[in-house]
Short mmCIF file of C-alpha atoms and ligand atoms in Angstrom, two decimals:
data_model
loop_
_atom_site.label_atom_id
_atom_site.label_comp_id
_atom_site.label_asym_id
_atom_site.label_seq_id
_atom_site.Cartn_x
_atom_site.Cartn_y
_atom_site.Cartn_z
CA MET A 1 127.50 71.92 49.14
CA THR A 2 125.17 72.19 46.10
CA ALA A 3 122.27 74.22 46.66
CA LEU A 4 120.18 70.93 47.48
CA GLY A 5 122.42 69.74 49.91
CA ILE A 6 121.82 73.12 51.58
CA THR A 7 118.16 72.84 51.57
CA VAL A 8 118.24 69.71 53.09
CA ALA A 9 120.38 70.54 55.76
CA LEU A 10 118.38 73.87 56.75
CA LEU A 11 115.19 71.32 56.70
CA VAL A 12 116.38 68.53 58.75
CA TRP A 13 117.88 71.49 61.15
CA LEU A 14 114.19 73.28 61.17
CA VAL A 15 112.34 69.79 61.64
CA THR A 16 115.18 69.00 64.42
CA LEU A 17 114.16 72.33 66.15
CA LEU A 18 110.60 71.46 65.85
CA LEU A 19 111.08 68.31 67.47
CA ILE A 20 113.00 69.40 70.45
CA SER A 21 110.58 72.56 70.62
CA ILE A 22 107.61 69.83 70.82
CA TRP A 23 109.27 67.71 73.54
CA LYS A 24 110.42 70.18 75.63
CA HIS A 25 106.71 71.43 75.56
CA ILE A 26 105.42 68.07 76.27
CA HIS A 27 107.74 67.78 78.95
CA SER A 28 107.86 71.08 80.49
CA SER A 29 104.06 71.54 80.24
CA TRP A 30 102.23 68.30 81.16
CA LYS A 31 101.15 69.64 84.52
CA LEU A 32 100.35 73.29 83.13
CA PRO A 33 97.33 74.97 82.28
CA PRO A 34 96.32 74.23 79.09
CA GLY A 35 96.36 76.69 76.12
CA PRO A 36 97.39 76.79 72.36
CA PHE A 37 100.53 74.93 71.05
CA PRO A 38 103.19 77.11 70.92
CA LEU A 39 105.96 77.43 67.68
CA PRO A 40 109.41 77.33 68.41
CA ILE A 41 110.42 81.37 68.97
CA VAL A 42 107.47 83.04 68.27
CA GLY A 43 105.43 81.19 71.02
CA ASN A 44 101.76 81.82 70.47
CA ILE A 45 101.95 85.88 68.97
CA PHE A 46 99.62 84.51 66.11
CA GLN A 47 96.53 83.58 68.61
CA LEU A 48 97.21 86.91 70.23
CA ASP A 49 95.85 90.75 68.61
CA LEU A 50 99.23 92.68 70.31
CA LYS A 51 96.64 96.09 69.65
CA ASN A 52 93.93 94.40 71.88
CA ILE A 53 95.38 91.92 74.14
CA PRO A 54 92.43 92.16 76.96
CA LYS A 55 90.08 90.99 73.64
CA SER A 56 92.72 87.85 72.81
CA PHE A 57 92.92 86.75 76.31
CA THR A 58 89.00 87.15 76.55
CA MET A 59 88.74 84.60 73.06
CA LEU A 60 91.46 82.74 74.66
CA ALA A 61 89.51 81.64 78.10
CA GLU A 62 86.28 81.26 76.13
CA ARG A 63 88.12 78.08 74.71
CA TYR A 64 90.40 76.90 77.54
CA GLY A 65 88.59 77.93 80.38
CA PRO A 66 89.46 80.36 82.89
CA VAL A 67 92.95 79.46 83.65
CA PHE A 68 95.34 79.01 80.61
CA THR A 69 98.47 78.94 79.20
CA VAL A 70 100.33 81.32 76.45
CA TYR A 71 104.11 81.79 75.13
CA LEU A 72 105.52 84.85 74.10
CA GLY A 73 108.57 84.07 72.83
CA SER A 74 109.96 81.79 75.09
CA ARG A 75 108.36 83.46 78.07
CA ARG A 76 105.38 81.23 79.50
CA ILE A 77 102.68 83.23 80.83
CA VAL A 78 99.44 82.12 82.97
CA VAL A 79 96.11 84.18 82.49
CA LEU A 80 93.50 84.21 85.19
CA HIS A 81 90.30 85.07 83.39
CA GLY A 82 87.05 85.61 85.69
CA TYR A 83 86.19 86.75 89.43
CA LYS A 84 86.70 83.49 90.95
CA ALA A 85 89.92 82.53 89.72
CA VAL A 86 91.20 86.10 89.63
CA LYS A 87 90.52 86.31 93.15
CA GLU A 88 91.73 83.32 94.08
CA VAL A 89 94.99 83.83 92.82
CA LEU A 90 95.10 87.39 94.39
CA LEU A 91 93.53 86.34 97.77
CA HIS A 92 95.12 83.09 98.35
CA TYR A 93 98.19 82.53 96.60
CA LYS A 94 99.57 86.24 97.04
CA ASN A 95 103.11 85.20 98.46
CA GLU A 96 103.50 82.42 95.66
CA PHE A 97 102.41 84.95 93.14
CA SER A 98 103.70 88.08 94.60
CA GLY A 99 106.77 88.37 91.69
CA ARG A 100 106.94 90.87 89.40
CA GLY A 101 107.25 89.78 85.53
CA GLU A 102 110.04 91.81 84.10
CA ILE A 103 108.74 94.82 81.88
CA PRO A 104 112.38 95.58 79.46
CA THR A 105 111.53 98.96 78.78
CA PHE A 106 111.95 99.66 82.47
CA GLN A 107 115.09 98.50 82.41
CA VAL A 108 116.73 101.52 84.53
CA HIS A 109 114.12 100.56 87.47
CA LYS A 110 114.75 96.64 87.30
CA ASP A 111 114.95 95.55 90.88
CA LYS A 112 114.67 98.42 92.32
CA GLY A 113 112.00 100.38 93.85
CA VAL A 114 108.30 98.96 94.54
CA ILE A 115 106.39 98.75 90.90
CA PHE A 116 109.44 96.53 88.76
CA ASN A 117 111.62 95.58 91.61
CA ASN A 118 111.78 91.74 91.55
CA GLY A 119 115.11 91.51 93.48
CA PRO A 120 115.72 90.77 97.04
CA THR A 121 114.96 94.80 98.29
CA TRP A 122 111.37 94.55 96.89
CA ARG A 123 109.87 93.27 100.32
CA ASP A 124 111.37 96.15 102.22
CA THR A 125 110.93 98.65 100.04
CA ARG A 126 107.53 98.46 99.33
CA ARG A 127 106.45 97.93 102.72
CA PHE A 128 108.81 100.83 104.13
CA SER A 129 107.25 102.92 101.59
CA LEU A 130 103.86 102.30 102.00
CA THR A 131 104.30 102.78 105.66
CA THR A 132 105.81 106.11 104.88
CA LEU A 133 103.16 106.87 102.43
CA ARG A 134 100.27 106.65 105.06
CA ASP A 135 102.48 108.79 107.65
CA PHE A 136 102.36 111.36 105.27
CA GLY A 137 98.88 111.50 105.27
CA MET A 138 97.89 109.15 102.32
CA GLY A 139 94.37 107.82 103.20
CA LYS A 140 94.24 110.04 106.14
CA GLN A 141 92.96 113.44 107.06
CA GLY A 142 96.26 115.00 105.59
CA ASN A 143 95.64 114.26 102.46
CA GLU A 144 92.22 115.61 102.30
CA GLN A 145 93.71 118.73 103.38
CA ARG A 146 96.45 118.63 100.49
CA ILE A 147 93.71 117.81 97.65
CA GLN A 148 90.99 120.67 99.23
CA ARG A 149 94.22 122.82 98.72
CA GLU A 150 95.03 122.24 95.63
CA ALA A 151 91.53 122.05 94.66
CA HIS A 152 91.63 126.37 94.65
CA PHE A 153 94.73 126.30 92.42
CA LEU A 154 92.63 123.82 90.06
CA LEU A 155 89.87 126.25 90.39
CA GLU A 156 92.04 129.36 89.18
CA ALA A 157 93.46 127.68 86.61
CA LEU A 158 89.80 126.96 85.05
CA ARG A 159 88.92 130.41 85.83
CA LYS A 160 91.73 131.61 83.63
CA THR A 161 90.17 129.70 80.45
CA HIS A 162 87.19 132.25 80.30
CA GLY A 163 84.86 129.33 79.93
CA GLN A 164 86.59 128.81 76.45
CA PRO A 165 86.79 125.72 75.18
CA PHE A 166 90.69 123.95 76.26
CA ASP A 167 92.40 120.70 76.15
CA PRO A 168 92.51 119.47 79.95
CA THR A 169 94.72 117.17 79.64
CA PHE A 170 97.49 118.85 81.57
CA LEU A 171 95.30 121.33 83.21
CA ILE A 172 93.59 118.43 85.47
CA GLY A 173 96.82 116.81 85.82
CA CYS A 174 98.38 119.18 87.45
CA ALA A 175 96.41 118.62 90.47
CA PRO A 176 97.20 115.14 90.93
CA CYS A 177 100.57 116.00 90.37
CA ASN A 178 101.23 118.27 92.98
CA VAL A 179 99.38 116.53 95.29
CA ILE A 180 101.61 113.63 94.98
CA SER A 181 104.58 116.14 94.53
CA ASP A 182 103.65 117.88 97.73
CA ILE A 183 104.25 113.85 99.34
CA LEU A 184 107.25 113.27 97.85
CA PHE A 185 109.17 116.16 97.44
CA ARG A 186 107.06 118.87 99.33
CA GLN A 187 107.25 121.04 96.39
CA HIS A 188 104.35 122.49 94.26
CA PHE A 189 104.48 123.40 90.61
CA ASP A 190 102.67 126.68 88.84
CA TYR A 191 100.21 125.16 86.51
CA ASN A 192 102.24 126.48 83.73
CA ASP A 193 105.87 125.84 85.14
CA LYS A 194 108.10 124.20 82.05
CA THR A 195 109.49 121.09 84.32
CA CYS A 196 105.74 120.03 85.75
CA LEU A 197 104.54 120.05 82.02
CA ARG A 198 107.49 117.93 80.77
CA LEU A 199 106.77 115.27 83.52
CA MET A 200 103.43 114.94 82.39
CA SER A 201 103.82 114.88 78.87
CA MET A 202 106.02 112.17 79.60
CA PHE A 203 103.70 110.39 82.06
CA ASN A 204 101.22 110.61 79.15
CA GLU A 205 103.09 109.77 76.55
CA ASN A 206 104.77 106.60 78.43
CA PHE A 207 101.17 105.47 79.06
CA TYR A 208 100.27 105.50 75.79
CA LEU A 209 103.15 104.03 74.51
CA LEU A 210 102.61 101.13 76.82
CA SER A 211 99.66 100.00 75.33
CA THR A 212 100.78 100.06 71.72
CA GLY A 213 101.06 96.83 69.77
CA TRP A 214 104.89 97.72 69.31
CA ILE A 215 105.84 98.13 72.91
CA GLN A 216 103.97 94.74 73.78
CA LEU A 217 105.96 93.20 71.01
CA TYR A 218 109.27 95.11 72.65
CA ASN A 219 108.67 93.93 76.06
CA ASN A 220 108.47 90.00 74.96
CA PHE A 221 111.09 90.00 72.41
CA SER A 222 113.52 92.46 73.93
CA GLY A 223 116.19 90.45 73.06
CA TYR A 224 115.62 90.45 69.32
CA LEU A 225 114.34 94.20 69.12
CA ARG A 226 116.80 95.91 71.56
CA TYR A 227 118.85 97.47 68.42
CA LEU A 228 115.85 98.16 66.10
CA PRO A 229 114.98 102.14 66.00
CA GLY A 230 110.84 102.35 67.33
CA SER A 231 109.04 103.64 69.62
CA HIS A 232 110.81 101.54 72.70
CA ARG A 233 113.67 104.33 72.33
CA LYS A 234 111.17 106.93 72.93
CA LEU A 235 109.85 105.27 75.82
CA MET A 236 112.79 104.21 77.60
CA LYS A 237 114.33 107.60 77.23
CA ASN A 238 110.95 109.52 78.91
CA ILE A 239 111.47 106.59 81.50
CA SER A 240 115.26 107.56 82.26
CA GLU A 241 114.85 111.19 82.09
CA ILE A 242 112.13 110.78 85.06
CA LYS A 243 114.24 108.72 87.12
CA ASP A 244 117.30 111.27 86.62
CA TYR A 245 114.71 113.92 87.59
CA ALA A 246 113.82 112.02 90.69
CA LEU A 247 117.77 111.06 91.57
CA GLU A 248 118.13 115.29 91.37
CA ARG A 249 115.52 115.87 94.00
CA VAL A 250 116.80 113.39 95.90
CA LYS A 251 119.98 114.51 96.05
CA ASP A 252 118.82 118.09 96.87
CA HIS A 253 117.03 116.61 99.69
CA ARG A 254 120.01 114.81 100.92
CA ASP A 255 122.26 117.75 100.70
CA SER A 256 119.60 119.89 102.95
CA LEU A 257 118.37 117.07 105.16
CA GLU A 258 117.50 117.82 108.70
CA PRO A 259 117.57 114.10 110.08
CA SER A 260 115.19 115.60 113.50
CA CYS A 261 112.43 116.61 111.30
CA PRO A 262 111.38 114.61 107.73
CA ARG A 263 109.70 117.14 105.36
CA ASP A 264 108.41 114.79 103.05
CA PHE A 265 108.45 110.74 101.88
CA THR A 266 112.22 111.43 99.99
CA ASP A 267 113.49 112.72 103.51
CA THR A 268 111.88 109.35 105.15
CA LEU A 269 114.16 107.46 102.60
CA LEU A 270 117.15 108.95 103.08
CA MET A 271 116.98 108.66 106.59
CA GLU A 272 116.92 105.06 106.27
CA MET A 273 119.94 105.25 103.78
CA GLU A 274 121.77 107.27 107.03
CA LYS A 275 121.04 104.17 108.83
CA GLU A 276 122.45 101.58 106.73
CA LYS A 277 125.47 103.57 106.59
CA TYR A 278 127.73 100.71 107.39
CA SER A 279 126.12 97.91 105.85
CA ALA A 280 127.82 95.68 103.78
CA GLU A 281 124.54 95.73 101.51
CA PRO A 282 122.36 98.70 101.73
CA ILE A 283 118.94 98.62 100.62
CA TYR A 284 118.58 102.14 100.34
CA THR A 285 120.89 103.53 98.02
CA LEU A 286 119.94 106.58 96.17
CA ASP A 287 119.67 104.56 93.21
CA ASN A 288 116.98 102.57 94.98
CA ILE A 289 115.32 105.66 96.42
CA ALA A 290 115.24 107.60 92.68
CA VAL A 291 113.14 104.78 91.72
CA THR A 292 111.28 104.21 94.53
CA VAL A 293 110.36 108.26 94.24
CA ALA A 294 109.72 108.39 90.48
CA ASP A 295 107.55 104.83 90.45
CA MET A 296 105.05 106.66 92.96
CA PHE A 297 105.48 109.95 90.78
CA PHE A 298 104.32 108.06 87.91
CA ALA A 299 101.96 105.38 89.10
CA GLY A 300 100.42 108.46 91.38
CA THR A 301 100.12 110.89 88.66
CA GLU A 302 99.26 109.47 85.49
CA THR A 303 96.89 106.80 86.84
CA THR A 304 94.62 109.60 88.60
CA SER A 305 94.60 112.43 86.07
CA THR A 306 93.70 110.12 83.39
CA THR A 307 90.83 108.84 85.60
CA LEU A 308 89.93 112.43 85.59
CA ARG A 309 89.89 113.20 82.12
CA TYR A 310 88.14 110.00 81.21
CA GLY A 311 85.38 110.84 83.91
CA LEU A 312 85.28 114.40 82.74
CA LEU A 313 84.48 112.99 79.28
CA ILE A 314 82.16 110.42 80.31
CA LEU A 315 79.95 113.29 82.34
CA MET A 316 79.83 114.99 79.13
CA LYS A 317 78.73 112.08 77.08
CA TYR A 318 76.16 111.29 79.64
CA PRO A 319 74.69 114.33 80.94
CA GLU A 320 71.66 112.65 82.53
CA VAL A 321 74.22 111.14 85.00
CA GLU A 322 75.88 114.41 85.06
CA GLU A 323 72.29 116.41 86.27
CA LYS A 324 71.67 113.75 88.92
CA LEU A 325 75.18 114.10 90.16
CA HIS A 326 74.38 117.86 90.34
CA GLU A 327 71.74 117.73 92.39
CA GLU A 328 73.49 115.56 94.92
CA ILE A 329 76.02 117.79 94.96
CA ASP A 330 73.81 120.84 95.37
CA ARG A 331 71.96 119.14 98.05
CA VAL A 332 74.68 117.70 100.23
CA ILE A 333 77.37 120.08 99.67
CA GLY A 334 75.83 123.61 98.73
CA PRO A 335 77.46 126.24 96.77
CA ASN A 336 79.46 127.32 99.23
CA ARG A 337 82.09 125.20 100.95
CA ILE A 338 84.61 122.79 99.48
CA PRO A 339 83.68 119.25 99.43
CA ALA A 340 85.03 116.88 102.12
CA ILE A 341 85.66 113.13 102.26
CA LYS A 342 82.77 112.62 104.57
CA ASP A 343 79.96 114.16 102.42
CA ARG A 344 80.38 110.89 100.25
CA LEU A 345 78.72 109.12 103.12
CA ASP A 346 75.72 110.70 102.21
CA MET A 347 76.10 110.91 98.40
CA PRO A 348 75.57 107.36 97.07
CA TYR A 349 75.05 108.41 93.71
CA LEU A 350 78.44 110.05 93.76
CA ASP A 351 80.01 106.90 95.07
CA ALA A 352 78.20 104.91 92.34
CA VAL A 353 79.36 107.38 89.43
CA VAL A 354 82.87 107.23 91.02
CA HIS A 355 82.96 103.52 90.93
CA GLU A 356 81.07 103.40 87.60
CA ILE A 357 83.90 105.50 85.97
CA GLN A 358 86.66 103.05 87.35
CA ARG A 359 84.80 100.38 86.53
CA PHE A 360 83.84 101.35 82.73
CA ILE A 361 87.32 102.87 81.67
CA ASP A 362 88.75 100.02 83.17
CA LEU A 363 92.48 101.80 83.31
CA ILE A 364 94.52 98.56 83.76
CA PRO A 365 92.62 95.72 81.75
CA SER A 366 95.39 92.89 82.27
CA ASN A 367 97.11 94.26 85.21
CA LEU A 368 100.56 94.43 86.03
CA PRO A 369 102.47 91.10 85.37
CA HIS A 370 102.95 89.08 88.47
CA GLU A 371 105.43 86.36 88.96
CA ALA A 372 105.30 83.07 90.88
CA THR A 373 108.23 82.96 93.17
CA ARG A 374 108.13 79.04 93.22
CA ASP A 375 106.76 76.29 91.86
CA THR A 376 103.14 76.08 92.90
CA VAL A 377 100.15 73.78 92.70
CA PHE A 378 97.40 76.11 91.69
CA ARG A 379 94.16 73.85 91.36
CA ASP A 380 95.18 70.62 89.64
CA TYR A 381 98.04 72.41 87.46
CA ILE A 382 102.06 73.00 88.68
CA ILE A 383 102.84 76.37 87.68
CA PRO A 384 106.78 76.42 87.57
CA LYS A 385 108.68 79.27 89.32
CA GLY A 386 109.47 82.14 87.03
CA THR A 387 106.07 81.84 85.44
CA VAL A 388 104.23 85.16 84.50
CA VAL A 389 100.67 85.27 86.21
CA ILE A 390 98.40 87.68 84.63
CA PRO A 391 95.31 87.81 87.22
CA THR A 392 92.90 89.73 84.53
CA LEU A 393 91.22 92.95 85.85
CA ASP A 394 88.50 92.96 82.91
CA SER A 395 87.39 90.00 83.20
CA VAL A 396 86.11 90.82 86.84
CA LEU A 397 85.02 94.52 86.06
CA TYR A 398 83.10 93.28 82.79
CA ASP A 399 81.20 90.48 84.44
CA SER A 400 78.18 90.10 82.86
CA GLN A 401 76.36 88.31 85.84
CA GLU A 402 77.70 91.27 88.36
CA PHE A 403 77.22 93.75 86.15
CA PRO A 404 74.72 93.49 83.43
CA GLU A 405 75.11 95.31 80.03
CA PRO A 406 78.95 95.78 81.22
CA GLU A 407 79.17 97.96 78.12
CA LYS A 408 77.09 100.07 78.85
CA PHE A 409 78.04 102.82 81.81
CA LYS A 410 75.49 102.85 84.33
CA PRO A 411 75.98 104.23 87.70
CA GLU A 412 73.08 101.95 88.57
CA HIS A 413 75.50 98.91 88.59
CA PHE A 414 76.61 100.22 92.07
CA LEU A 415 73.21 101.14 93.72
CA ASN A 416 70.18 98.80 95.27
CA GLU A 417 66.81 98.88 94.38
CA ASN A 418 66.37 102.01 97.39
CA GLY A 419 69.19 103.71 95.65
CA LYS A 420 71.69 103.24 97.93
CA PHE A 421 75.54 102.35 97.75
CA LYS A 422 75.81 99.01 96.74
CA TYR A 423 79.56 97.49 97.25
CA SER A 424 80.72 95.11 94.70
CA ASP A 425 83.44 92.27 95.21
CA HIS A 426 83.74 92.96 91.67
CA PHE A 427 85.73 96.04 92.07
CA LYS A 428 88.78 95.19 91.45
CA ALA A 429 90.10 98.54 89.30
CA PHE A 430 93.14 98.23 91.61
CA SER A 431 93.97 95.14 91.40
CA ALA A 432 94.99 92.54 94.97
CA VAL A 433 93.89 95.85 96.71
CA TYR A 434 90.92 95.05 99.37
CA THR A 435 88.47 97.65 100.28
CA ARG A 436 87.52 97.79 103.81
CA PRO A 437 83.44 97.02 103.47
CA SER A 438 82.73 99.70 106.56
CA PHE A 439 84.54 102.28 104.80
CA ARG A 440 84.52 101.27 101.40
CA ARG A 441 87.57 102.86 100.24
CA PRO A 442 90.65 100.95 98.93
CA TRP A 443 93.37 101.15 101.33
CA MET A 444 96.34 100.83 98.77
CA PRO A 445 98.03 103.80 98.43
CA GLY A 446 97.05 104.36 94.85
CA GLY A 447 93.49 103.30 96.13
CA VAL A 448 93.25 106.45 98.33
CA VAL A 449 94.48 109.31 96.56
CA GLY A 450 93.37 107.56 93.37
CA LEU A 451 89.82 107.69 94.33
CA TRP A 452 89.39 110.59 96.11
CA MET A 453 91.46 112.52 93.26
CA ALA A 454 89.57 110.38 90.83
CA ASP A 455 86.39 111.98 92.48
CA PRO A 456 84.12 113.38 89.73
CA CYS A 457 82.19 115.39 93.08
CA LEU A 458 85.43 117.96 93.39
CA TRP A 459 85.47 117.87 89.59
CA ASN A 460 82.16 118.52 89.05
CA LYS A 461 81.93 121.05 91.76
CA LEU A 462 84.73 123.04 90.14
CA MET A 463 83.62 122.87 86.79
CA SER A 464 80.01 123.97 87.93
CA GLU A 465 81.81 127.43 88.94
CA VAL A 466 83.63 128.07 85.84
CA TRP A 467 81.59 126.49 83.38
CA THR A 468 78.61 128.56 83.33
CA ALA A 469 75.24 127.47 82.70
CA GLU A 470 75.48 129.96 79.65
CA SER A 471 79.08 128.30 78.54
CA ARG A 472 78.25 125.09 78.93
CA SER A 473 74.70 125.34 77.05
CA LYS A 474 76.94 126.77 73.55
CA SER A 475 80.27 124.81 74.08
CA PRO A 476 79.91 121.18 74.83
CA ARG A 477 81.10 120.14 71.41
CA SER A 478 83.60 121.96 70.56
CA PHE A 479 84.81 121.54 74.03
CA MET A 480 84.48 117.59 73.74
CA MET A 481 86.52 117.80 70.33
CA LEU A 482 89.48 119.92 71.97
CA TYR A 483 89.42 116.90 74.60
CA GLN A 484 89.57 114.66 72.32
CA SER A 485 92.97 115.59 71.66
CA PRO A 486 95.76 113.77 70.18
CA SER A 487 97.41 113.17 73.86
CA LEU A 488 94.06 110.88 74.33
CA PRO A 489 94.94 107.96 72.10
CA ALA A 490 91.13 106.67 72.18
CA LEU A 491 87.73 107.09 73.49
CA PHE A 492 87.97 104.69 76.07
CA PRO A 493 91.59 102.94 76.72
CA GLY A 494 90.13 99.36 77.46
CA SER A 495 93.82 98.17 75.86
CA PHE A 496 96.28 99.43 77.96
CA MET A 497 98.34 96.67 79.62
CA TYR A 498 102.09 95.88 79.84
CA PHE A 499 103.91 92.62 80.71
C1 HEM B 1 92.90 105.46 89.43
C2 HEM B 1 94.18 105.33 90.06
C3 HEM B 1 94.79 103.89 90.19
C4 HEM B 1 94.78 103.03 89.58
C5 HEM B 1 93.29 102.57 88.96
C6 HEM B 1 95.79 102.03 89.98
C7 HEM B 1 95.76 100.69 89.70
C8 HEM B 1 97.07 99.74 90.19
C9 HEM B 1 96.74 98.50 89.79
C10 HEM B 1 96.46 97.34 89.08
C11 HEM B 1 98.32 97.87 90.12
C12 HEM B 1 98.93 96.68 89.98
C13 HEM B 1 98.68 95.80 91.16
C14 HEM B 1 99.27 94.24 91.30
O1 HEM B 1 100.21 94.58 90.76
O2 HEM B 1 98.24 93.21 91.09
C15 HEM B 1 99.29 99.13 90.89
C16 HEM B 1 100.24 99.25 91.41
C17 HEM B 1 100.71 100.20 92.32
N1 HEM B 1 100.48 101.39 92.09
FE1 HEM B 1 98.79 101.90 91.90
N2 HEM B 1 96.60 102.36 90.79
C18 HEM B 1 96.15 103.96 90.95
C19 HEM B 1 96.92 104.77 91.36
C20 HEM B 1 97.74 104.93 92.31
C21 HEM B 1 98.41 106.00 93.33
C22 HEM B 1 98.13 107.22 93.48
C23 HEM B 1 99.80 105.66 93.59
C24 HEM B 1 100.63 106.28 94.50
C25 HEM B 1 100.77 107.04 94.87
C26 HEM B 1 99.94 103.96 92.78
C27 HEM B 1 100.79 103.39 93.40
C28 HEM B 1 101.25 101.85 93.39
C29 HEM B 1 102.28 101.22 93.27
C30 HEM B 1 103.44 101.91 94.55
C31 HEM B 1 101.85 100.11 93.18
C32 HEM B 1 103.07 98.83 93.18
C33 HEM B 1 102.45 97.91 94.48
C34 HEM B 1 103.09 96.83 94.12
O3 HEM B 1 103.81 96.36 93.22
O4 HEM B 1 102.94 96.01 95.33
N3 HEM B 1 98.92 104.13 92.12
N4 HEM B 1 98.11 100.02 90.56
#
């Protein structure tokens, strides 16, 4: 065939591909929410800034409205933007959109555990795990004591820094890591324990990598990219190593299990495994238990310690807020005792600061991807089964009607004119997690530990003991510089998401 013949054939092939794609798109999308026209193979990739997807979503929402469709490759994604649409989906469509969109870098967790499970075991594993977490104190007195106990270890570790500048990434991370580890394994790590540091460095690295443009690309085009070198390999290796660690702990527990006296979360899951010994399709296999435990470990540790780090950074950046906070802490708690959860009811400023930190850092701006479990009529659209659904959280946390000047850190966003705490239904840092108005505390596992551990009250009190007035006046700048270590990729994340 001549060169001209080849070129013509190629052109015909391309035009046919384009026509088929246009036809398929029109046919399949006539009842879908509006959105930019997708190109064959790549979809709308050129309309999205992979390094800042939340911003791209905001721009698309301005053009197409609060419910719109985009394609990443052939993956159809419906995005919900703004309070009304997000709340409607999370509240009234929680069953229809309760699936989990696939995240290929978490391949070893696929259809196992809680967070990345989209398979038949999800519902049971989730229900049982969350109940078990509560039984082990999550959201109850037990956890408060756990945290108070841990505070002493943290304080001791901080004292050893002798008021000198240090990078708090892992030192602070050890505290939530130990709280979660106690629930999961009844295990306490020393603050310089190599295994603990290794785990935390992987959690930290994973959280960072997940927000990078390359991983966004990989998670949507893994079919094409899986054989290439790149940071997805590192991320997947870390995820496997964390899972292997969890599996080892689960096996240790199995070998020393005493069914009449479950020690922790892992034992309780193993007892379920025991009950299903003769089942043809068991839910609680060793693998499922290991992934569930790894899910809790990662989700519980990194979210909380990142919130604490950013909370600390914010307090250093806004000394006037820190001053007011200290005044309230000194007045309500005083110097001689450790804070308790009930103190919070008398500390509206603290409550407002904690909420504002979580709003402002916007830890998971585009949420975790949900998936339509069946063809669903939503508003006037039909969203087919299997469509990825993203209820964006930044669009609610940064709503300028609810939070005037949302780009500014202002505890006043959560205070009324009398200085009392003002609950906002726009506080959706935990997504489909609703707060009980009487207690204003999310009931999801993450919510409870997260909020309390992310509580600058505790933190601030610790800091005030080790970071004396003198060293404070000398060291904030150097402390700040160290604080912005490479492990904190950006001053404020705002770009973390994964599909
Ligand atoms: C500051 C702390 C935290 C934040 C901001 C946070 C945020 C989130 C968000 C946005 C989701 C996605 C929810 C959705 O799919 O709609 C999620 C899911 C989840 N988080 Fe957290 N979380 C935090 C702490 C924790 C902790 C401490 C734990 C457990 C020990 C935890 C366990 C989970 C689990 C198991 C899920 C999956 C729930 C499911 O798929 O049904 N999180 N979290």
